[in-house]
Amino acid sequence: MTTFGAVAEWRLPPLRRATLWIPQWFAKKAIFNSPLEAAMAFPHLQQPSFLLASLKADSINKPFAQQCQDLVKVIEDFPAKELHTIFPWLVESIFGSLDGVLVGWNLRCLQGRVNPVEYSIVMEFLDPGGPMMKLVYKLQAEDYKFDFPVSYLPGPVKASIQECILPDSPLYHNKVQFTPAGGLGLNLALNPFEYYIFFFALSLITQKPLPVSLHVRTSDCAYFILVDRYLSWFLPTEGSVPPPLSSSPGGTSPSPPPRTPAIPFASYGLHHTSLLKRHISHQTSVNADPASHEIWRSETLLQVFVEMWLHHYSLEMYQKMQSPHAKLEVLHYRLSVSSALYSPAQPSLQALHAYQESFTPTEEHVLVVRLLLKHLHAFANSLKPEQASLSAHSHATSPLEEFKRAAVPRFVQQKLYLFLQHCFGHWPLDASFRAVLEMWLSYLQPWRYAPDKQAPGSDSQPRCVSEKWAPFVQENLLMYTKLFVGFLNRALRTDLVSPKHALMVFRVAKVFAQPNLAEMIQKGEQLFLEPELVIPHRQHRLFTAPTFTGSFLSPWPPAVTDASFKVKSHVYSLEGQDCKYTPMFGPEARTLVLRLAQLITQAKHTAKSISDQCAESPAGHSFLSWLGFSSMDTNGSYTANDLDEMGQDSVRKTDEYLEKALEYLRQIFRLSEAQLRQFTLALGTTQDENGKKQLPDCIVGEDGLILTPLGRYQIINGLRRFEIEYQGDPELQPIRSYEIASLVRTLFRLSSAINHRFAGQMAALCSRDDFLGSFCRYHLTEPGLASRHLLSPVGRRQVAGHTRGPRLSLRFLGSYRTLVSLLLAFFVASLFCVGPLPCTLLLTLGYVLYASAMTLLTERGKLHQP
């Protein structure tokens, strides 16, 4: 469609073909403005291919608003038999092609404040209760199927299906179709609702990233708003899911797709559907479960969003997740709680290094996932306490209530953990990581989205995390502990002087410092690390026919052992039974925290130093430096952070963030004031007796000094630096920003020609012992050339300079300072009616007098030297 970059290669069939299916007597009298009007006049007489061709033609020739009006009429007037042929084209024209070449309506860039008319039309058309969803339900009622190529699924799923291994998710059950081409041509047979949601979800991944020059606020774009509307409609926090819309009065509601018996509806999240690989050729087909009529669309929507947005990680990890050994591993552990008869478990799931999928999520992708997580927390927390307790002990609850209880642990937890690990390990070390950080923190705080949440406390007194959230913390222990350690490793490699990086450290520290949260995490670690107990009276119960429709363990004493069992099952199901767990409150993590506290202290000191330098410099310092009237650091200085660009307010925020982050870390890990004071006192050693900074931290090697990781950090953040001075020919040093490049090069060629032509005469003049010789030596001999120092961190020694004859240097005439000074002198002279020639003579006379005085002072100083 023309407004949003729709397909341009479709061609309008010859118009005469429209009259082939219209009665001849009427065709002579009737006049239609477009082929679509002719088709709509006699929908029962038209071939489906003609309707599709007419819509393709109108997508090129008609305005966007008119296109949508025609589509609404077509959906209302035409039967499903004709509509099912245009459905795949319409879905692709809206969301773009799966290969990302066609952008469709470009929902990711469409914003209400920029294109209000088109935005309102699109949102009305694609609304959960709008015309497009009516078309979906109309086709759903007739049980149409549409082919979706497996090659566009996420990498791990695609590889699994192509190897004829059915993925664990029930989303793919009874849908894989073989083709004569073999595994490379596999398709999924999807019903209309699944086909529509597949395209909607994948359009976030397959479309090309937005250009950097195009500033689009993700939360304002049509795609983000539609995701929020679909989540609110199909995963309601209040009431039930609205029934499917019927396109005609008395129409039939679409029937849900068949469900596989391997996943009983009342046992979400308890166990995997099978302990063995399921080969694709062994797919089963069953009748629809009546209990699933209420929420099959909600379940499908959530599964598609999770599979398309979060199912991106190591291929080897996915293959091991599908292997019998991996699935039996958790069962082995459960049975070994009461028995020592089992052999050691097979290799675990933790190897992520062999192969990494070439997938890098965008910031827009992460923001949409965060929206999904926030809504899922609100959806799960909308379950009333009495309903939650009832669903834990009974199967008489409604399907929607059961779905609320199991949505996060059954569908989201595992894939989100792997997705976060992928982001923590591959995201660049820049400020854009804030999106990933906020997504992670949103998942860690489900109490923020509970209907009975407390009023936010003041900054000095954060609200306490209720003890009722302890099971969530324990069942998501790795989300808190392992990812926190991963964040520490990232923070140690970033520039904490930057306000954006300081803010990220502050945000994480503030979340983990909420009262009672650190204690609950520590309790979860204790449950995981406690030794496994063998309880004889439970052995018989565990080995008696453990079915997959109920829990392996019902509430039996002791309760602590059952809690420990849940924590260990969570860790082993994600990392494997032979995983190397690093406790968040153990010595290794505490060492990282102390290093981070030290770097925070150093970053605060650096920010204060930069602030003091900015305060001491006058307002016009930059302009005067450009002119050359202020001191220049020709050896370079540190400018590797954004404090200079953001001003004093940024320095104040950085110091505030770091100060509070340090206090929060002290509270979480119970750091003593003495430890923090040591870091502050250690900064005093960076100043030597002359007030200069010491060298960066390094060790002495065979070839000289070698920087340590701390030394690299000190250089990157400007805490310390080597004193580097230019030791070469001053005439050949790089052109400065306060010099005119072309003029410097011209003056260098001129002075070189003079020095070459009059080298003998200048040497003779400088060798004289009278005043003229001293005057020439002052101007023609380079000061300090006779003695140079070899600057080395190991040791400094004086070396003989290269013997050079006297020479003339005209480079000073190429600087803005000299030229502006001369212009100002001529301007002032013109105010006193002094012409250019007399002014030049006066300036020359003044300089000769100044040079003579300096010559006498120089010679007198040499006489007093020992």
PDB file of N, CA and C in Angstrom, residues 366-434:
ATOM      1  N   VAL A 366      14.018  -5.324  22.971  1.00  0.00           N
ATOM      2  CA  VAL A 366      14.089  -5.471  24.422  1.00  0.00           C
ATOM      3  C   VAL A 366      12.964  -4.692  25.106  1.00  0.00           C
ATOM      4  N   LEU A 367      12.638  -3.523  24.600  1.00  0.00           N
ATOM      5  CA  LEU A 367      11.560  -2.736  25.196  1.00  0.00           C
ATOM      6  C   LEU A 367      10.218  -3.435  25.064  1.00  0.00           C
ATOM      7  N   VAL A 368       9.992  -4.092  23.933  1.00  0.00           N
ATOM      8  CA  VAL A 368       8.737  -4.824  23.748  1.00  0.00           C
ATOM      9  C   VAL A 368       8.686  -6.031  24.686  1.00  0.00           C
ATOM     10  N   VAL A 369       9.799  -6.722  24.859  1.00  0.00           N
ATOM     11  CA  VAL A 369       9.842  -7.847  25.795  1.00  0.00           C
ATOM     12  C   VAL A 369       9.572  -7.364  27.219  1.00  0.00           C
ATOM     13  N   ARG A 370      10.106  -6.207  27.564  1.00  0.00           N
ATOM     14  CA  ARG A 370       9.832  -5.676  28.901  1.00  0.00           C
ATOM     15  C   ARG A 370       8.344  -5.398  29.087  1.00  0.00           C
ATOM     16  N   LEU A 371       7.695  -4.876  28.055  1.00  0.00           N
ATOM     17  CA  LEU A 371       6.248  -4.667  28.129  1.00  0.00           C
ATOM     18  C   LEU A 371       5.536  -5.992  28.368  1.00  0.00           C
ATOM     19  N   LEU A 372       5.960  -7.057  27.690  1.00  0.00           N
ATOM     20  CA  LEU A 372       5.361  -8.379  27.888  1.00  0.00           C
ATOM     21  C   LEU A 372       5.543  -8.845  29.332  1.00  0.00           C
ATOM     22  N   LEU A 373       6.739  -8.695  29.891  1.00  0.00           N
ATOM     23  CA  LEU A 373       6.996  -9.162  31.251  1.00  0.00           C
ATOM     24  C   LEU A 373       6.175  -8.379  32.283  1.00  0.00           C
ATOM     25  N   LYS A 374       6.080  -7.080  32.109  1.00  0.00           N
ATOM     26  CA  LYS A 374       5.301  -6.281  33.045  1.00  0.00           C
ATOM     27  C   LYS A 374       3.834  -6.693  33.023  1.00  0.00           C
ATOM     28  N   HIS A 375       3.308  -6.937  31.817  1.00  0.00           N
ATOM     29  CA  HIS A 375       1.897  -7.340  31.746  1.00  0.00           C
ATOM     30  C   HIS A 375       1.701  -8.750  32.303  1.00  0.00           C
ATOM     31  N   LEU A 376       2.656  -9.638  32.079  1.00  0.00           N
ATOM     32  CA  LEU A 376       2.523 -10.989  32.620  1.00  0.00           C
ATOM     33  C   LEU A 376       2.520 -10.976  34.143  1.00  0.00           C
ATOM     34  N   HIS A 377       3.331 -10.133  34.751  1.00  0.00           N
ATOM     35  CA  HIS A 377       3.300 -10.017  36.208  1.00  0.00           C
ATOM     36  C   HIS A 377       1.934  -9.512  36.676  1.00  0.00           C
ATOM     37  N   ALA A 378       1.420  -8.506  36.001  1.00  0.00           N
ATOM     38  CA  ALA A 378       0.095  -8.001  36.376  1.00  0.00           C
ATOM     39  C   ALA A 378      -0.981  -9.066  36.143  1.00  0.00           C
ATOM     40  N   PHE A 379      -0.837  -9.828  35.059  1.00  0.00           N
ATOM     41  CA  PHE A 379      -1.802 -10.888  34.741  1.00  0.00           C
ATOM     42  C   PHE A 379      -1.753 -11.996  35.793  1.00  0.00           C
ATOM     43  N   ALA A 380      -0.547 -12.418  36.160  1.00  0.00           N
ATOM     44  CA  ALA A 380      -0.424 -13.476  37.164  1.00  0.00           C
ATOM     45  C   ALA A 380      -0.842 -13.002  38.551  1.00  0.00           C
ATOM     46  N   ASN A 381      -0.555 -11.750  38.882  1.00  0.00           N
ATOM     47  CA  ASN A 381      -0.887 -11.227  40.206  1.00  0.00           C
ATOM     48  C   ASN A 381      -2.355 -10.857  40.345  1.00  0.00           C
ATOM     49  N   SER A 382      -3.097 -10.868  39.230  1.00  0.00           N
ATOM     50  CA  SER A 382      -4.531 -10.576  39.318  1.00  0.00           C
ATOM     51  C   SER A 382      -5.315 -11.759  39.872  1.00  0.00           C
ATOM     52  N   LEU A 383      -4.632 -12.911  40.042  1.00  0.00           N
ATOM     53  CA  LEU A 383      -5.276 -14.071  40.658  1.00  0.00           C
ATOM     54  C   LEU A 383      -5.491 -13.792  42.136  1.00  0.00           C
ATOM     55  N   LYS A 384      -6.731 -13.921  42.558  1.00  0.00           N
ATOM     56  CA  LYS A 384      -7.055 -13.636  43.958  1.00  0.00           C
ATOM     57  C   LYS A 384      -6.375 -14.646  44.886  1.00  0.00           C
ATOM     58  N   PRO A 385      -6.032 -14.234  46.115  1.00  0.00           N
ATOM     59  CA  PRO A 385      -5.355 -15.169  47.049  1.00  0.00           C
ATOM     60  C   PRO A 385      -6.134 -16.452  47.273  1.00  0.00           C
ATOM     61  N   GLU A 386      -7.476 -16.334  47.403  1.00  0.00           N
ATOM     62  CA  GLU A 386      -8.247 -17.551  47.628  1.00  0.00           C
ATOM     63  C   GLU A 386      -8.237 -18.446  46.389  1.00  0.00           C
ATOM     64  N   GLN A 387      -8.188 -17.828  45.192  1.00  0.00           N
ATOM     65  CA  GLN A 387      -8.113 -18.624  43.971  1.00  0.00           C
ATOM     66  C   GLN A 387      -6.753 -19.303  43.850  1.00  0.00           C
ATOM     67  N   ALA A 388      -5.693 -18.608  44.261  1.00  0.00           N
ATOM     68  CA  ALA A 388      -4.359 -19.194  44.187  1.00  0.00           C
ATOM     69  C   ALA A 388      -4.242 -20.404  45.109  1.00  0.00           C
ATOM     70  N   SER A 389      -4.766 -20.266  46.331  1.00  0.00           N
ATOM     71  CA  SER A 389      -4.699 -21.401  47.257  1.00  0.00           C
ATOM     72  C   SER A 389      -5.583 -22.547  46.784  1.00  0.00           C
ATOM     73  N   LEU A 390      -6.719 -22.231  46.156  1.00  0.00           N
ATOM     74  CA  LEU A 390      -7.598 -23.277  45.659  1.00  0.00           C
ATOM     75  C   LEU A 390      -6.981 -24.028  44.497  1.00  0.00           C
ATOM     76  N   SER A 391      -6.327 -23.276  43.583  1.00  0.00           N
ATOM     77  CA  SER A 391      -5.736 -23.918  42.409  1.00  0.00           C
ATOM     78  C   SER A 391      -4.553 -24.778  42.781  1.00  0.00           C
ATOM     79  N   ALA A 392      -3.922 -24.514  43.914  1.00  0.00           N
ATOM     80  CA  ALA A 392      -2.777 -25.316  44.330  1.00  0.00           C
ATOM     81  C   ALA A 392      -3.198 -26.675  44.884  1.00  0.00           C
ATOM     82  N   HIS A 393      -4.483 -26.825  45.258  1.00  0.00           N
ATOM     83  CA  HIS A 393      -4.913 -28.075  45.886  1.00  0.00           C
ATOM     84  C   HIS A 393      -6.089 -28.707  45.162  1.00  0.00           C
ATOM     85  N   SER A 394      -6.573 -28.087  44.098  1.00  0.00           N
ATOM     86  CA  SER A 394      -7.761 -28.608  43.445  1.00  0.00           C
ATOM     87  C   SER A 394      -7.665 -28.372  41.951  1.00  0.00           C
ATOM     88  N   HIS A 395      -8.401 -29.170  41.204  1.00  0.00           N
ATOM     89  CA  HIS A 395      -8.465 -29.024  39.750  1.00  0.00           C
ATOM     90  C   HIS A 395      -9.808 -28.450  39.312  1.00  0.00           C
ATOM     91  N   ALA A 396     -10.569 -27.879  40.268  1.00  0.00           N
ATOM     92  CA  ALA A 396     -11.886 -27.354  39.950  1.00  0.00           C
ATOM     93  C   ALA A 396     -11.858 -25.893  39.551  1.00  0.00           C
ATOM     94  N   THR A 397     -10.702 -25.292  39.428  1.00  0.00           N
ATOM     95  CA  THR A 397     -10.612 -23.890  39.071  1.00  0.00           C
ATOM     96  C   THR A 397     -10.867 -23.722  37.585  1.00  0.00           C
ATOM     97  N   SER A 398     -11.144 -22.474  37.190  1.00  0.00           N
ATOM     98  CA  SER A 398     -11.401 -22.192  35.781  1.00  0.00           C
ATOM     99  C   SER A 398     -10.098 -22.237  34.998  1.00  0.00           C
ATOM    100  N   PRO A 399     -10.171 -22.466  33.681  1.00  0.00           N
ATOM    101  CA  PRO A 399      -8.938 -22.501  32.873  1.00  0.00           C
ATOM    102  C   PRO A 399      -8.152 -21.202  32.935  1.00  0.00           C
ATOM    103  N   LEU A 400      -8.845 -20.060  32.964  1.00  0.00           N
ATOM    104  CA  LEU A 400      -8.131 -18.786  32.999  1.00  0.00           C
ATOM    105  C   LEU A 400      -7.354 -18.620  34.301  1.00  0.00           C
ATOM    106  N   GLU A 401      -7.947 -19.038  35.421  1.00  0.00           N
ATOM    107  CA  GLU A 401      -7.243 -18.940  36.698  1.00  0.00           C
ATOM    108  C   GLU A 401      -6.018 -19.850  36.716  1.00  0.00           C
ATOM    109  N   GLU A 402      -6.164 -21.057  36.172  1.00  0.00           N
ATOM    110  CA  GLU A 402      -5.024 -21.968  36.108  1.00  0.00           C
ATOM    111  C   GLU A 402      -3.936 -21.415  35.194  1.00  0.00           C
ATOM    112  N   PHE A 403      -4.356 -20.790  34.122  1.00  0.00           N
ATOM    113  CA  PHE A 403      -3.395 -20.196  33.180  1.00  0.00           C
ATOM    114  C   PHE A 403      -2.636 -19.040  33.833  1.00  0.00           C
ATOM    115  N   LYS A 404      -3.312 -18.232  34.626  1.00  0.00           N
ATOM    116  CA  LYS A 404      -2.644 -17.144  35.343  1.00  0.00           C
ATOM    117  C   LYS A 404      -1.570 -17.686  36.274  1.00  0.00           C
ATOM    118  N   ARG A 405      -1.867 -18.777  36.948  1.00  0.00           N
ATOM    119  CA  ARG A 405      -0.922 -19.331  37.906  1.00  0.00           C
ATOM    120  C   ARG A 405       0.321 -19.865  37.210  1.00  0.00           C
ATOM    121  N   ALA A 406       0.171 -20.401  36.002  1.00  0.00           N
ATOM    122  CA  ALA A 406       1.272 -21.109  35.360  1.00  0.00           C
ATOM    123  C   ALA A 406       1.907 -20.358  34.203  1.00  0.00           C
ATOM    124  N   ALA A 407       1.415 -19.164  33.869  1.00  0.00           N
ATOM    125  CA  ALA A 407       1.902 -18.480  32.666  1.00  0.00           C
ATOM    126  C   ALA A 407       3.398 -18.194  32.729  1.00  0.00           C
ATOM    127  N   VAL A 408       3.859 -17.630  33.832  1.00  0.00           N
ATOM    128  CA  VAL A 408       5.278 -17.252  33.928  1.00  0.00           C
ATOM    129  C   VAL A 408       6.183 -18.460  34.101  1.00  0.00           C
ATOM    130  N   PRO A 409       5.960 -19.343  35.082  1.00  0.00           N
ATOM    131  CA  PRO A 409       6.905 -20.470  35.237  1.00  0.00           C
ATOM    132  C   PRO A 409       6.858 -21.468  34.098  1.00  0.00           C
ATOM    133  N   ARG A 410       5.712 -21.678  33.482  1.00  0.00           N
ATOM    134  CA  ARG A 410       5.599 -22.711  32.459  1.00  0.00           C
ATOM    135  C   ARG A 410       6.109 -22.228  31.106  1.00  0.00           C
ATOM    136  N   PHE A 411       5.812 -21.004  30.727  1.00  0.00           N
ATOM    137  CA  PHE A 411       6.110 -20.551  29.372  1.00  0.00           C
ATOM    138  C   PHE A 411       7.290 -19.587  29.283  1.00  0.00           C
ATOM    139  N   VAL A 412       7.573 -18.833  30.339  1.00  0.00           N
ATOM    140  CA  VAL A 412       8.478 -17.687  30.199  1.00  0.00           C
ATOM    141  C   VAL A 412       9.827 -17.913  30.871  1.00  0.00           C
ATOM    142  N   GLN A 413       9.845 -18.506  32.043  1.00  0.00           N
ATOM    143  CA  GLN A 413      11.028 -18.454  32.905  1.00  0.00           C
ATOM    144  C   GLN A 413      12.294 -18.960  32.222  1.00  0.00           C
ATOM    145  N   GLN A 414      12.262 -20.151  31.659  1.00  0.00           N
ATOM    146  CA  GLN A 414      13.475 -20.750  31.103  1.00  0.00           C
ATOM    147  C   GLN A 414      14.004 -19.958  29.918  1.00  0.00           C
ATOM    148  N   LYS A 415      13.135 -19.610  28.985  1.00  0.00           N
ATOM    149  CA  LYS A 415      13.587 -18.897  27.783  1.00  0.00           C
ATOM    150  C   LYS A 415      14.044 -17.477  28.128  1.00  0.00           C
ATOM    151  N   LEU A 416      13.387 -16.844  29.099  1.00  0.00           N
ATOM    152  CA  LEU A 416      13.815 -15.503  29.491  1.00  0.00           C
ATOM    153  C   LEU A 416      15.202 -15.544  30.132  1.00  0.00           C
ATOM    154  N   TYR A 417      15.475 -16.548  30.951  1.00  0.00           N
ATOM    155  CA  TYR A 417      16.787 -16.660  31.588  1.00  0.00           C
ATOM    156  C   TYR A 417      17.889 -16.792  30.536  1.00  0.00           C
ATOM    157  N   LEU A 418      17.670 -17.623  29.544  1.00  0.00           N
ATOM    158  CA  LEU A 418      18.672 -17.800  28.497  1.00  0.00           C
ATOM    159  C   LEU A 418      18.797 -16.549  27.633  1.00  0.00           C
ATOM    160  N   PHE A 419      17.670 -15.882  27.386  1.00  0.00           N
ATOM    161  CA  PHE A 419      17.702 -14.641  26.610  1.00  0.00           C
ATOM    162  C   PHE A 419      18.492 -13.562  27.354  1.00  0.00           C
ATOM    163  N   LEU A 420      18.282 -13.443  28.651  1.00  0.00           N
ATOM    164  CA  LEU A 420      19.023 -12.464  29.439  1.00  0.00           C
ATOM    165  C   LEU A 420      20.506 -12.798  29.480  1.00  0.00           C
ATOM    166  N   GLN A 421      20.833 -14.073  29.614  1.00  0.00           N
ATOM    167  CA  GLN A 421      22.240 -14.466  29.576  1.00  0.00           C
ATOM    168  C   GLN A 421      22.872 -14.060  28.246  1.00  0.00           C
ATOM    169  N   HIS A 422      22.149 -14.268  27.169  1.00  0.00           N
ATOM    170  CA  HIS A 422      22.655 -13.897  25.845  1.00  0.00           C
ATOM    171  C   HIS A 422      22.908 -12.387  25.776  1.00  0.00           C
ATOM    172  N   CYS A 423      21.973 -11.600  26.299  1.00  0.00           N
ATOM    173  CA  CYS A 423      22.130 -10.138  26.265  1.00  0.00           C
ATOM    174  C   CYS A 423      23.284  -9.691  27.163  1.00  0.00           C
ATOM    175  N   PHE A 424      23.393 -10.255  28.352  1.00  0.00           N
ATOM    176  CA  PHE A 424      24.470  -9.861  29.264  1.00  0.00           C
ATOM    177  C   PHE A 424      25.836 -10.182  28.677  1.00  0.00           C
ATOM    178  N   GLY A 425      25.920 -11.243  27.891  1.00  0.00           N
ATOM    179  CA  GLY A 425      27.204 -11.651  27.351  1.00  0.00           C
ATOM    180  C   GLY A 425      27.569 -11.022  26.033  1.00  0.00           C
ATOM    181  N   HIS A 426      26.592 -10.472  25.285  1.00  0.00           N
ATOM    182  CA  HIS A 426      26.873  -9.987  23.936  1.00  0.00           C
ATOM    183  C   HIS A 426      26.536  -8.519  23.719  1.00  0.00           C
ATOM    184  N   TRP A 427      25.869  -7.887  24.661  1.00  0.00           N
ATOM    185  CA  TRP A 427      25.480  -6.474  24.460  1.00  0.00           C
ATOM    186  C   TRP A 427      26.712  -5.580  24.599  1.00  0.00           C
ATOM    187  N   PRO A 428      26.824  -4.555  23.757  1.00  0.00           N
ATOM    188  CA  PRO A 428      27.983  -3.651  23.864  1.00  0.00           C
ATOM    189  C   PRO A 428      28.047  -2.971  25.227  1.00  0.00           C
ATOM    190  N   LEU A 429      29.267  -2.600  25.607  1.00  0.00           N
ATOM    191  CA  LEU A 429      29.481  -1.936  26.899  1.00  0.00           C
ATOM    192  C   LEU A 429      29.206  -0.440  26.775  1.00  0.00           C
ATOM    193  N   ASP A 430      27.969  -0.106  26.445  1.00  0.00           N
ATOM    194  CA  ASP A 430      27.599   1.303  26.324  1.00  0.00           C
ATOM    195  C   ASP A 430      26.285   1.539  27.056  1.00  0.00           C
ATOM    196  N   ALA A 431      25.797   2.767  26.954  1.00  0.00           N
ATOM    197  CA  ALA A 431      24.614   3.152  27.721  1.00  0.00           C
ATOM    198  C   ALA A 431      23.341   2.501  27.222  1.00  0.00           C
ATOM    199  N   SER A 432      23.333   1.923  26.009  1.00  0.00           N
ATOM    200  CA  SER A 432      22.127   1.272  25.502  1.00  0.00           C
ATOM    201  C   SER A 432      21.776   0.017  26.305  1.00  0.00           C
ATOM    202  N   PHE A 433      22.697  -0.476  27.117  1.00  0.00           N
ATOM    203  CA  PHE A 433      22.409  -1.637  27.959  1.00  0.00           C
ATOM    204  C   PHE A 433      21.331  -1.316  28.991  1.00  0.00           C
ATOM    205  N   ARG A 434      21.006  -0.061  29.145  1.00  0.00           N
ATOM    206  CA  ARG A 434      19.967   0.329  30.113  1.00  0.00           C
ATOM    207  C   ARG A 434      18.636  -0.362  29.797  1.00  0.00           C
TER     208      ARG A 434
END
